[in-house]
Short mmCIF file of C-alpha atoms in Angstrom, two decimals:
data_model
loop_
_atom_site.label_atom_id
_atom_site.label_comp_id
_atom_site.label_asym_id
_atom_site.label_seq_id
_atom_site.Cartn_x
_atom_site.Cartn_y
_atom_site.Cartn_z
CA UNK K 25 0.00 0.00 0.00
CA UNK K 26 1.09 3.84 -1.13
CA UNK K 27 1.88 6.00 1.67
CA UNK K 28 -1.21 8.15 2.47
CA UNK K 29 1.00 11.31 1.37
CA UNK K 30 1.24 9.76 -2.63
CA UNK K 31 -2.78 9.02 -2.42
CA UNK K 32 -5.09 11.08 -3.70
CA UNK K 33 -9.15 11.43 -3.67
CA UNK K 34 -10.54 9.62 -6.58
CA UNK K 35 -11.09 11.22 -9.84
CA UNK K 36 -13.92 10.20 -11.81
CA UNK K 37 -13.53 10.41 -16.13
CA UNK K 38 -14.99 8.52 -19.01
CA UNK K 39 -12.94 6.08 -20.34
CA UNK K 40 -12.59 3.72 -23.71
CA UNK K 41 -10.08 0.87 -23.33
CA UNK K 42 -9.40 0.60 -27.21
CA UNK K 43 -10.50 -3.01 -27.48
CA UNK K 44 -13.80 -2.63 -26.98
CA UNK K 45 -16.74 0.22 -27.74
CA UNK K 46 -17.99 -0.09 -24.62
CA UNK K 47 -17.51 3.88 -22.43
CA UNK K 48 -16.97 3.28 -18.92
CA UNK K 49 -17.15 6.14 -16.22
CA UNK K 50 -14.04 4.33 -13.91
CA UNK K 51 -12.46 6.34 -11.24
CA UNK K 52 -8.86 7.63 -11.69
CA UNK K 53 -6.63 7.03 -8.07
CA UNK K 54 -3.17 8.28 -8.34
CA UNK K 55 -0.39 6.29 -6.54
CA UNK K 56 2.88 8.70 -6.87
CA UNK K 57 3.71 8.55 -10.58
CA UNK K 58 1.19 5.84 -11.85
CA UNK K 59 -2.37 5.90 -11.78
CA UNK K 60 -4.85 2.75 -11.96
CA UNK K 61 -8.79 2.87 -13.41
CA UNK K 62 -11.49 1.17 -11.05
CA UNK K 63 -15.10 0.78 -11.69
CA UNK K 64 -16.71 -1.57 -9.38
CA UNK K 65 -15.24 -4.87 -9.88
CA UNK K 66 -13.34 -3.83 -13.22
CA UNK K 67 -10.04 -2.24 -12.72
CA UNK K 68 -7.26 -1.32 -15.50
CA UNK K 69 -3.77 -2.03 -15.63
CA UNK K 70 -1.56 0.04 -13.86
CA UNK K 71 0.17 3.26 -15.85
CA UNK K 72 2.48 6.06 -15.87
CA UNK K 73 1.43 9.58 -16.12
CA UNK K 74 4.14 9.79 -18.10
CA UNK K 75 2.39 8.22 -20.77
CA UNK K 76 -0.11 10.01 -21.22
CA UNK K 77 -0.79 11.84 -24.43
CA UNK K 78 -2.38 15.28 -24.58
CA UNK K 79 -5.44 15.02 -27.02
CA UNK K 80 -7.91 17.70 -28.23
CA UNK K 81 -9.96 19.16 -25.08
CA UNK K 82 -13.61 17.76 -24.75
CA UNK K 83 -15.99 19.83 -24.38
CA UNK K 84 -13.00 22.49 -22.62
CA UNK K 85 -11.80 19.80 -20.19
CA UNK K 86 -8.40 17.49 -20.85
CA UNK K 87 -8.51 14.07 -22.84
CA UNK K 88 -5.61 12.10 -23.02
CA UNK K 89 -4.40 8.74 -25.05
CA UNK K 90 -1.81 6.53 -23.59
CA UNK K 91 1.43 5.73 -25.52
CA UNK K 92 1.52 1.99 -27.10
CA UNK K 93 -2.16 1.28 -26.98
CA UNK K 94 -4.17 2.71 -29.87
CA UNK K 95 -7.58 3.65 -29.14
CA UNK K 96 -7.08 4.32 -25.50
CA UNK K 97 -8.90 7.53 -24.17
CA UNK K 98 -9.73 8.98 -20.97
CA UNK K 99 -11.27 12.44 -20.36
CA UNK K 100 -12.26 14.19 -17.61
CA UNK K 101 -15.65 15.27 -16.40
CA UNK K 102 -14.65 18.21 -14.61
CA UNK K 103 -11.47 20.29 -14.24
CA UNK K 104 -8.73 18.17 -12.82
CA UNK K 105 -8.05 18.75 -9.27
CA UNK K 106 -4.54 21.02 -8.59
CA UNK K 107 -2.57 17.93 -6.90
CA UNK K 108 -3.38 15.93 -10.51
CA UNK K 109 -1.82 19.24 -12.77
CA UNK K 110 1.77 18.63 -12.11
CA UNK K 111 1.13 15.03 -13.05
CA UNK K 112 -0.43 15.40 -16.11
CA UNK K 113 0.70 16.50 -19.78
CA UNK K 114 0.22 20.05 -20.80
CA UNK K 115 -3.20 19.87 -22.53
CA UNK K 116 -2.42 20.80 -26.71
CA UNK K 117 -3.15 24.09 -27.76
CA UNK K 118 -5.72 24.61 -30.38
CA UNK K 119 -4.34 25.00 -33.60
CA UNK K 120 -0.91 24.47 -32.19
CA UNK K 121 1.79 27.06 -33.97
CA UNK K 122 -1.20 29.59 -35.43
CA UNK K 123 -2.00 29.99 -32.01
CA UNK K 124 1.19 30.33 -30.46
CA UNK K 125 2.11 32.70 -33.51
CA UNK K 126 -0.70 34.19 -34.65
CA UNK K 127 -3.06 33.60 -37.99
CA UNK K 128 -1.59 36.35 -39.99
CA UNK K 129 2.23 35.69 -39.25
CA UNK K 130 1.70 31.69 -39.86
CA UNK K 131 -0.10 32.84 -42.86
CA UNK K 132 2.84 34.82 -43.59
CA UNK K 133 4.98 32.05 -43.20
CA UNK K 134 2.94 29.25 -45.16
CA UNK K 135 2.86 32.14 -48.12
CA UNK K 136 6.58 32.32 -48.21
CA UNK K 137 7.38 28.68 -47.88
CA UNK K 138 4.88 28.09 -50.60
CA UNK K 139 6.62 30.74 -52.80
CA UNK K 140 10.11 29.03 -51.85
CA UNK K 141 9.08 25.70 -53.06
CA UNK K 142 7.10 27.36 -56.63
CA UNK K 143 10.68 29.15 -56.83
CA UNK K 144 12.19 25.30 -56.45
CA UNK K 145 10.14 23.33 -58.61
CA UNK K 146 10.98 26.30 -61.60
CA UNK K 147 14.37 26.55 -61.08
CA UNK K 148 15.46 22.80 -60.05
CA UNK K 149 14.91 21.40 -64.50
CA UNK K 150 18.22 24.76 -64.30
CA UNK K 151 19.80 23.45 -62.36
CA UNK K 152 19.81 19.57 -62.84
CA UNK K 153 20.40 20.12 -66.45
CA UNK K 154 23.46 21.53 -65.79
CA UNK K 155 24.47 18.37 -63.53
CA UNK K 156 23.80 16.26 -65.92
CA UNK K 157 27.25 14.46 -67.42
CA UNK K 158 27.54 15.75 -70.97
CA UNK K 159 27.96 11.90 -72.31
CA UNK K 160 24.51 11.16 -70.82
CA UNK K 161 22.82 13.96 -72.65
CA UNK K 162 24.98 12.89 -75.68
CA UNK K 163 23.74 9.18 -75.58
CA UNK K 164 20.22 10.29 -75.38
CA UNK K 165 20.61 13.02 -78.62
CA UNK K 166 22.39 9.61 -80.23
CA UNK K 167 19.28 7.31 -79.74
CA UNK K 168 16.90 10.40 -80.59
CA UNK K 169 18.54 10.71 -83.72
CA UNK K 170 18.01 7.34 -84.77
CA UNK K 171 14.35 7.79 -84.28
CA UNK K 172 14.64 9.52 -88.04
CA UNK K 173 16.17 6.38 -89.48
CA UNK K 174 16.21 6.58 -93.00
CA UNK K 175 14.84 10.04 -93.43
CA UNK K 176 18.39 11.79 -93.16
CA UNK K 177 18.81 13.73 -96.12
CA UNK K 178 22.12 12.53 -98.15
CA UNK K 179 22.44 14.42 -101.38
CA UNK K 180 26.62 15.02 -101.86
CA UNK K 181 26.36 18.58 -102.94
CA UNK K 182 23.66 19.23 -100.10
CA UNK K 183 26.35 17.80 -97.55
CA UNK K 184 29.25 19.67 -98.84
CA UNK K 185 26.84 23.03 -98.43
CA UNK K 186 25.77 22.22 -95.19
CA UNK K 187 29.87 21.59 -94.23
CA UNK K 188 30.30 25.29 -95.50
CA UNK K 189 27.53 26.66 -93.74
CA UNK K 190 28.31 25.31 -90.39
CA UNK K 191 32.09 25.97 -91.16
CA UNK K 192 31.01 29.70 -92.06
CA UNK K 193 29.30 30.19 -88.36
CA UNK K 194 32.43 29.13 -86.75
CA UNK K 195 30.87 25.72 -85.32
CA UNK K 196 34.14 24.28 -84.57
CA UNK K 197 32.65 21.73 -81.71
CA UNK K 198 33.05 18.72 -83.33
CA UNK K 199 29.93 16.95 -80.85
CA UNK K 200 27.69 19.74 -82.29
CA UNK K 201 26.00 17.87 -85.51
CA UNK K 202 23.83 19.89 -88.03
CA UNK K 203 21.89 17.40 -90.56
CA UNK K 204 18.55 17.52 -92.77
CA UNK K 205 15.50 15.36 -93.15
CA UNK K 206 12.93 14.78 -95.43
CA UNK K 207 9.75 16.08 -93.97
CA UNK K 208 7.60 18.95 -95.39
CA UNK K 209 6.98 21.15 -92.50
CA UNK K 210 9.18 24.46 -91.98
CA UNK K 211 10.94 23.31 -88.57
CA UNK K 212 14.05 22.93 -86.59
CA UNK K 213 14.58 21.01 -83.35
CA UNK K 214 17.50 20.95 -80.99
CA UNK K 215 18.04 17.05 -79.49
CA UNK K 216 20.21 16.43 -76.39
CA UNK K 217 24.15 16.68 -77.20
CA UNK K 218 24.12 19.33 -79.45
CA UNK K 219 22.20 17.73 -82.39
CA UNK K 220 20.23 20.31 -84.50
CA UNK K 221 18.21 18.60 -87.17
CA UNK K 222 16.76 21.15 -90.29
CA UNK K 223 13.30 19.74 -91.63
CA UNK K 224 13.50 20.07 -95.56
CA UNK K 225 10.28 22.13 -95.57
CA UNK K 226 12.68 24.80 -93.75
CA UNK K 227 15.10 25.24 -96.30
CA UNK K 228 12.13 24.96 -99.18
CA UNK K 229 10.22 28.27 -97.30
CA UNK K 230 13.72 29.90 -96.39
CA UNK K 231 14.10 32.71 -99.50
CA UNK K 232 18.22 32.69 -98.72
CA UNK K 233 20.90 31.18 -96.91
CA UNK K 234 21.17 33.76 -94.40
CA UNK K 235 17.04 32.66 -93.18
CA UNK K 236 18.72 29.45 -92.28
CA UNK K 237 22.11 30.81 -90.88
CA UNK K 238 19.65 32.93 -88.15
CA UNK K 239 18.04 29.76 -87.50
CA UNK K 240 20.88 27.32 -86.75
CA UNK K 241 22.52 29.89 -84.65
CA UNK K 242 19.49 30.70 -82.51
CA UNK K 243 19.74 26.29 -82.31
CA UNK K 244 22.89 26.90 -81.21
CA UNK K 245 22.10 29.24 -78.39
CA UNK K 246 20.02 26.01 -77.33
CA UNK K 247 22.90 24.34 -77.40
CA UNK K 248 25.51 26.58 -75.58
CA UNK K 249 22.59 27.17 -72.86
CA UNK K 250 21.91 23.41 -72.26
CA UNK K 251 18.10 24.38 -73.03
CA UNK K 252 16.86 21.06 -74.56
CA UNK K 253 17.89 18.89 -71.82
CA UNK K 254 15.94 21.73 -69.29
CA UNK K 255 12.61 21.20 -71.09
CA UNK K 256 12.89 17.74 -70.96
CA UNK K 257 13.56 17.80 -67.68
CA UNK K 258 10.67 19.94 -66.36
CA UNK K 259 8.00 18.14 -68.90
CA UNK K 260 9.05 14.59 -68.18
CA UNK K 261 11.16 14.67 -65.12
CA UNK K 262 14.15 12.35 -64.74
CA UNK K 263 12.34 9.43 -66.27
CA UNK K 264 14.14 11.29 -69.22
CA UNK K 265 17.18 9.90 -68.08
CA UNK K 266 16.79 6.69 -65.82
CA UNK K 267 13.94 5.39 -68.44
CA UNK K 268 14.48 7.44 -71.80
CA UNK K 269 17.11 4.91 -73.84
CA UNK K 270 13.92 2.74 -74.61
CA UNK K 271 10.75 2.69 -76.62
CA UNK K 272 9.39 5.96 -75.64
CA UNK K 273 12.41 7.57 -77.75
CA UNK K 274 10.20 8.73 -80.54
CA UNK K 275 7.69 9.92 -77.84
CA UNK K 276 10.14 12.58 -76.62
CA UNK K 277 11.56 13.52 -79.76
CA UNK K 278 7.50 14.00 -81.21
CA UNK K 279 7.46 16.38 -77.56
CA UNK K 280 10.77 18.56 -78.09
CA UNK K 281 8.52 19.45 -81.60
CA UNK K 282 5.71 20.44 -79.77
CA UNK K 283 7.45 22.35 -76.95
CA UNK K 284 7.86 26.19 -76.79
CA UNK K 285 10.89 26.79 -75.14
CA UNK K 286 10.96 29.50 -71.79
CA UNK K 287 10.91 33.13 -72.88
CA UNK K 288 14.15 33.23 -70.83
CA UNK K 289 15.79 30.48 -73.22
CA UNK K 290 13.90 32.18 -76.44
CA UNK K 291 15.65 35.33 -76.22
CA UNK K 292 19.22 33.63 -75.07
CA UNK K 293 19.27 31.93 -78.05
CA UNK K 294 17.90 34.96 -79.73
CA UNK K 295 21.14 36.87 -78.08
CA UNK K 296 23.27 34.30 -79.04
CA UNK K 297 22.35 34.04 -82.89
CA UNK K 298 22.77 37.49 -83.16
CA UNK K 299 26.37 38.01 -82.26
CA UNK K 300 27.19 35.11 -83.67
CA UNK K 301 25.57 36.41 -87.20
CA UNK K 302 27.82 39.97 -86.75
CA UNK K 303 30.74 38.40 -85.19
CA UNK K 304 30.76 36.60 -88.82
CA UNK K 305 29.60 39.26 -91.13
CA UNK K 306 26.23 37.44 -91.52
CA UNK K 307 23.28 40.19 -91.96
CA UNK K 308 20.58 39.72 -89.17
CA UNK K 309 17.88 41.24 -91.37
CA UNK K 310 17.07 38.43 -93.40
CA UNK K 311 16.30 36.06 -90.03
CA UNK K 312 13.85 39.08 -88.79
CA UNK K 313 11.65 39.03 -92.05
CA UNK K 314 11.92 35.29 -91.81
CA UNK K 315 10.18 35.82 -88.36
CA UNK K 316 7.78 38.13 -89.78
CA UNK K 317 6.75 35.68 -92.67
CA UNK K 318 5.89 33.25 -89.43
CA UNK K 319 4.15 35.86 -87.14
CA UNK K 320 1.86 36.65 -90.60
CA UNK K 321 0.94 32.53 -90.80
CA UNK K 322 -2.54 32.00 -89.76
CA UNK K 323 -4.37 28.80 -89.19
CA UNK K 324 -6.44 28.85 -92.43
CA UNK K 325 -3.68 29.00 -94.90
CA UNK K 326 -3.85 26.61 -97.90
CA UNK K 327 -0.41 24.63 -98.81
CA UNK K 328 3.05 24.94 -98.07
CA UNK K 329 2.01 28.24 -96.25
CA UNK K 330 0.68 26.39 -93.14
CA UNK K 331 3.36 24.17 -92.80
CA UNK K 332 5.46 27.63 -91.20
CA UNK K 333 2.98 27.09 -88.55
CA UNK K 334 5.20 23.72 -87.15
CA UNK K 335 7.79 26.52 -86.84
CA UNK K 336 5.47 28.94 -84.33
CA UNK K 337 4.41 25.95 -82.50
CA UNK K 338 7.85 25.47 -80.77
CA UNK K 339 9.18 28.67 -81.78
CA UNK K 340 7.01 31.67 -80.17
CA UNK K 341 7.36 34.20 -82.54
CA UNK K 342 6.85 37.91 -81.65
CA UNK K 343 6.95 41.66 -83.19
CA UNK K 344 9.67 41.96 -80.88
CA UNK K 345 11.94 39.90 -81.82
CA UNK K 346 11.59 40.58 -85.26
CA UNK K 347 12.69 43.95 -84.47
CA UNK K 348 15.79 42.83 -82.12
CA UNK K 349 17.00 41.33 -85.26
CA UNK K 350 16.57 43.84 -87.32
CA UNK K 351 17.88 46.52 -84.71
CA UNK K 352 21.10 44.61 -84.73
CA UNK K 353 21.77 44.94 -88.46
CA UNK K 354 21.87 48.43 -87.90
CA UNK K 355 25.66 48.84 -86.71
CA UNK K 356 27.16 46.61 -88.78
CA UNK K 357 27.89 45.78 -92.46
CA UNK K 358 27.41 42.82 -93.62
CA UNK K 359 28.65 41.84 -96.84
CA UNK K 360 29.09 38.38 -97.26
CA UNK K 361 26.23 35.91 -97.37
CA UNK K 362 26.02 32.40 -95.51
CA UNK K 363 26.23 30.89 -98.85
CA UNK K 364 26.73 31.68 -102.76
CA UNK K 365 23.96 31.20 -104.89
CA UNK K 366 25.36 27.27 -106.26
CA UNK K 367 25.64 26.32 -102.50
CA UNK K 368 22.23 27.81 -101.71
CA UNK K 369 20.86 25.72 -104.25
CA UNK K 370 22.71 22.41 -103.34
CA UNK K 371 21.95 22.80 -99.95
CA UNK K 372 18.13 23.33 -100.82
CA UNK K 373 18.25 20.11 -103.04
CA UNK K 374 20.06 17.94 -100.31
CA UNK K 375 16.76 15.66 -100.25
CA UNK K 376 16.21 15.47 -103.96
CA UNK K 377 17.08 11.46 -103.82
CA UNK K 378 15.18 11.14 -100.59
CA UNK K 379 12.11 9.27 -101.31
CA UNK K 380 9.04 10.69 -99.19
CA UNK K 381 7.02 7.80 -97.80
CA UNK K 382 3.37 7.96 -96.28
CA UNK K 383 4.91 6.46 -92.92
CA UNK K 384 7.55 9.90 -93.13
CA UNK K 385 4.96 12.48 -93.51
CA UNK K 386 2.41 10.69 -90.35
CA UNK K 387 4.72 10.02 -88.57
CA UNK K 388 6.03 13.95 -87.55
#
């Protein structure tokens, strides 16, 4: 028996034993630091006050759980007595931190963590793109190319323009790869590791060689900036890189097609083109009417006319670019074009022994 000075006058609560639904009304006697339950002949197993869990108040009195037995409640039907206080958790403030804090400055908080983690999710396709091992990115550009198969464009004059033409823009990387393909839609696409890929319907709406020298060097702002490997990144996640060597290969080439770049990454590339252009005496001009020939395009056109649309898709076009390439013309003279008139015309007849097929013109 507990020394009369560790006893205490019973408590009465309401009580659920978590194995059964039945609600008892037991008494609560306090020996020291353990308590017992007793209602008539029924009595609970001994435990600590120190196991006791602070639950929601009832009704503005304490409730409490006990630690290792789910379900296990008792609650008290009037305000504990002041010898049971010290003995007993601090009951859990409603609405815990807001309350302790305030609504407004935990709605402060909550505003700025959820800005922090919008800022995250944006930024981390940056930032992992730039992690990623350039022979990874280089191995998925490899398989993407494949995807074309027989649709690379082969003509020998055609290839010996397209050498000059990337010679003439100073692309001197030799993992940067510039080739054409036979399909009729005006488009370019940048794949992983540097490889730009000219549809023919580009150079067959281009009106010179300078159209196309704009074009591959705002590709090659892509390139230098690492954009590709970004977009894929923030539209598929890294399933691009832990899953994207298999089947779905023609899946995510069909997406980079159908995926505008950032505005950020549009006018980088924009930047990028243009000083390259100058820094080879390369006129802007013609690249800014070749934009204004796209920003003109309009669903209902007839014919070779819609296919610039494929271009707008995953190009945004604007007024204002347009101008920025036109702008930069301004303060320098260029006299030399991308190409002379017999390249310009080999290059634009690079496909001319490329069969077409029904399965090449569905299939993009």
């Amino acid at each position: 028996m507990s020394a009369p000075s560790e006893m205490n006058a019973p408590v009465r609560v309401w009580h659920y034993d978590g194995q059964t639904a039945v609600r008892r009304e037991p008494q609560l006697i306090a020996e020291g630091a353990m308590f017992r339950l007793v209602e008539g002949d029924w009595a609970g197993a001994p435990a600590a006050f120190a196991d006791l869990i602070a639950r929601d108040p009832i009704g503005g009195l304490p409730s409490y759980g006990l630690k290792h037995v789910p379900g296990w409640k008792i609650g008290f039907l009037a305000p504990p007595p002041p010898s049971l206080l010290d003995r007993l958790p601090a009951p859990r403030p409603y609405g815990g931190l807001i309350d302790r804090f305030g609504l407004w400055p935990a709605a402060l908080v909550c505003a700025l963590l959820a800005a922090i983690v919008v800022l995250l999710v944006i930024r981390t396709p940056a930032l992992l793109a730039r992690l990623v091992p350039p022979a990874i990115e280089r191995q998925l550009g490899d398989a993407m190319v494949g995807d074309f198969g027989d649709r690379a464009c082969t003509g020998a004059d055609g290839l010996a323009a397209l050498g000059v033409l990337k010679d003439r823009l100073g692309v001197d990387d030799p993992e940067t790869e510039i080739a054409v393909v036979n399909i009729p839609i005006t488009n370019a696409v940048t794949l992983p590791g540097g490889r730009i890929i000219l549809f023919n319907g580009l150079l067959q709406n281009a009106r010179s060689p300078d159209e196309i020298a704009g074009v591959i060097g705002h590709e090659l702002g892509h390139v230098a900036h690492r954009d590709v490997l970004e977009s894929l990144l923030r539209q598929l996640g890294l399933s691009v890189l832990l899953g994207g060597l298999d089947g779905n290969i023609g899946g995510y080439t069909n997406m980079l097609l159908s995926t505008a770049y950032s505005r950020d990454a549009e006018t980088r590339a924009d930047r990028f083109a243009i000083d390259m252009l100058n820094q080879r005496d390369i006129s802007p001009t013609p690249t800014a009417a070749f934009f204004r020939r796209l920003e003109a395009s309009e669903p209902g056109m007839k014919g070779s006319a819609a296919t610039v649309l494929a271009y707008v898709s995953s190009h945004p076009i604007s007024a204002l670019r347009a101008q920025q390439f036109a702008l930069a013309a301004r303060d320098h003279t260029h006299d030399r074009p991308a190409l002379d008139r017999d390249q310009w015309a080999a290059l634009r007849s690079i496909c001319k022994d490329n069969k077409l097929t029904p399965r090449t013109i569905l299939r993009f």
